[in-house]
Coordinates of C-alpha atoms in Angstrom, one line a residue:
X1119 CA 3.8 -18.6 11.6
X1120 CA 7.3 -19.8 11.0
X1121 CA 10.4 -17.6 10.5
X1122 CA 10.5 -18.5 6.8
X1123 CA 7.1 -17.0 6.2
X1124 CA 7.9 -13.9 8.1
X1125 CA 11.2 -13.4 6.3
X1126 CA 9.4 -13.8 2.9
X1127 CA 6.6 -11.3 3.6
X1128 CA 8.5 -8.0 3.3
X1129 CA 9.6 -9.0 -0.2
X1130 CA 6.0 -9.0 -1.3
X1131 CA 4.9 -6.2 -3.5
X1132 CA 1.7 -4.3 -2.7
X1133 CA -0.3 -6.1 -5.4
X1134 CA 0.9 -9.5 -4.4
X1135 CA 0.1 -8.9 -0.7
X1136 CA -3.3 -7.4 -1.5
X1137 CA -4.2 -10.4 -3.8
X1138 CA -3.2 -12.9 -1.1
X1139 CA -5.1 -10.9 1.5
X1140 CA -8.3 -11.0 -0.7
X1141 CA -7.8 -14.7 -0.9
X1142 CA -7.4 -15.1 2.9
X1143 CA -10.5 -13.1 3.5
X1144 CA -12.5 -15.1 1.0
X1145 CA -11.3 -18.3 2.6
X1146 CA -12.3 -17.1 6.1
X1147 CA -15.7 -15.9 4.9
X1148 CA -16.5 -19.2 3.2
X1149 CA -16.2 -21.0 6.5
X1150 CA -15.4 -24.7 6.7
X1151 CA -12.0 -24.2 8.2
X1152 CA -11.0 -25.6 11.5
X1153 CA -10.4 -23.2 14.4
X1154 CA -6.7 -23.7 14.0
X1155 CA -6.8 -23.1 10.3
X1156 CA -9.0 -20.0 10.8
X1157 CA -6.5 -18.6 13.4
X1158 CA -3.6 -19.2 11.0
X1159 CA -5.5 -17.5 8.2
X1160 CA -6.4 -14.5 10.4
X1161 CA -2.7 -14.2 11.5
X1162 CA -1.6 -14.2 7.9
X1163 CA -4.3 -11.7 7.0
X1164 CA -3.0 -9.4 9.7
X1165 CA 0.5 -9.7 8.4
X1166 CA -0.6 -9.0 4.8
X1167 CA -2.6 -6.0 5.9
X1168 CA 0.5 -4.7 7.6
X1169 CA 2.5 -5.1 4.4
X1170 CA -0.1 -3.3 2.4
X1171 CA -0.2 -0.5 5.0
X1172 CA 3.5 -0.1 4.8
X1173 CA 3.4 0.1 1.0
X1174 CA 0.6 2.7 1.2
X1175 CA 2.3 4.7 3.8
X1176 CA 5.5 4.8 1.6
X1177 CA 3.4 5.8 -1.4
X1178 CA 1.8 8.6 0.7
X1179 CA 5.2 9.8 1.8
X1180 CA 6.5 9.9 -1.8
X1181 CA 3.4 11.9 -2.9
X1182 CA 3.7 14.3 0.0
X1183 CA 7.4 14.8 -0.8
X1184 CA 6.7 15.4 -4.5
X1185 CA 3.9 17.8 -3.7
X1186 CA 6.1 19.7 -1.2
X1187 CA 8.8 19.9 -3.8
X1188 CA 6.4 21.2 -6.4
X1189 CA 5.0 23.7 -3.9
X1190 CA 8.5 24.8 -3.0
X1191 CA 9.3 25.4 -6.7
X1192 CA 6.0 27.3 -7.1
X1193 CA 6.9 29.6 -4.2
X1194 CA 10.2 30.5 -5.9
X1195 CA 8.8 30.8 -9.4
X1196 CA 5.5 32.4 -8.6
X1197 CA 2.0 31.1 -9.4
X1198 CA 2.1 32.5 -12.9
X1199 CA 4.9 30.1 -13.8
X1200 CA 2.8 27.1 -12.5
X1201 CA -0.2 28.3 -14.4
X1202 CA 1.9 28.8 -17.6
X1203 CA 3.4 25.4 -17.3
X1204 CA 0.0 23.8 -16.9
X1205 CA -1.4 25.6 -19.9
X1206 CA 1.7 25.4 -22.1
X1207 CA 2.1 29.2 -22.2
X1208 CA 5.3 31.0 -21.7
X1209 CA 5.5 33.8 -19.2

């Protein structure tokens, strides 16, 4: 892969990378490509999988941070406050 392709890849969003990865897999599974084309597709697929993995790891980190923040607030306010907030009641 050229430097241009590698430089463009990080700019891909998760949905774009996943859609292209699905297309790459479809093309590989359909057969008919030369060995060189198949290798290039496989390499691109690996690159796209890495981009997707990075997005998913980032999303997981954001969720973990939000949950930790919420749990930290629950420890300070007590479990009744969390339950009250969930049910709309005031404590």
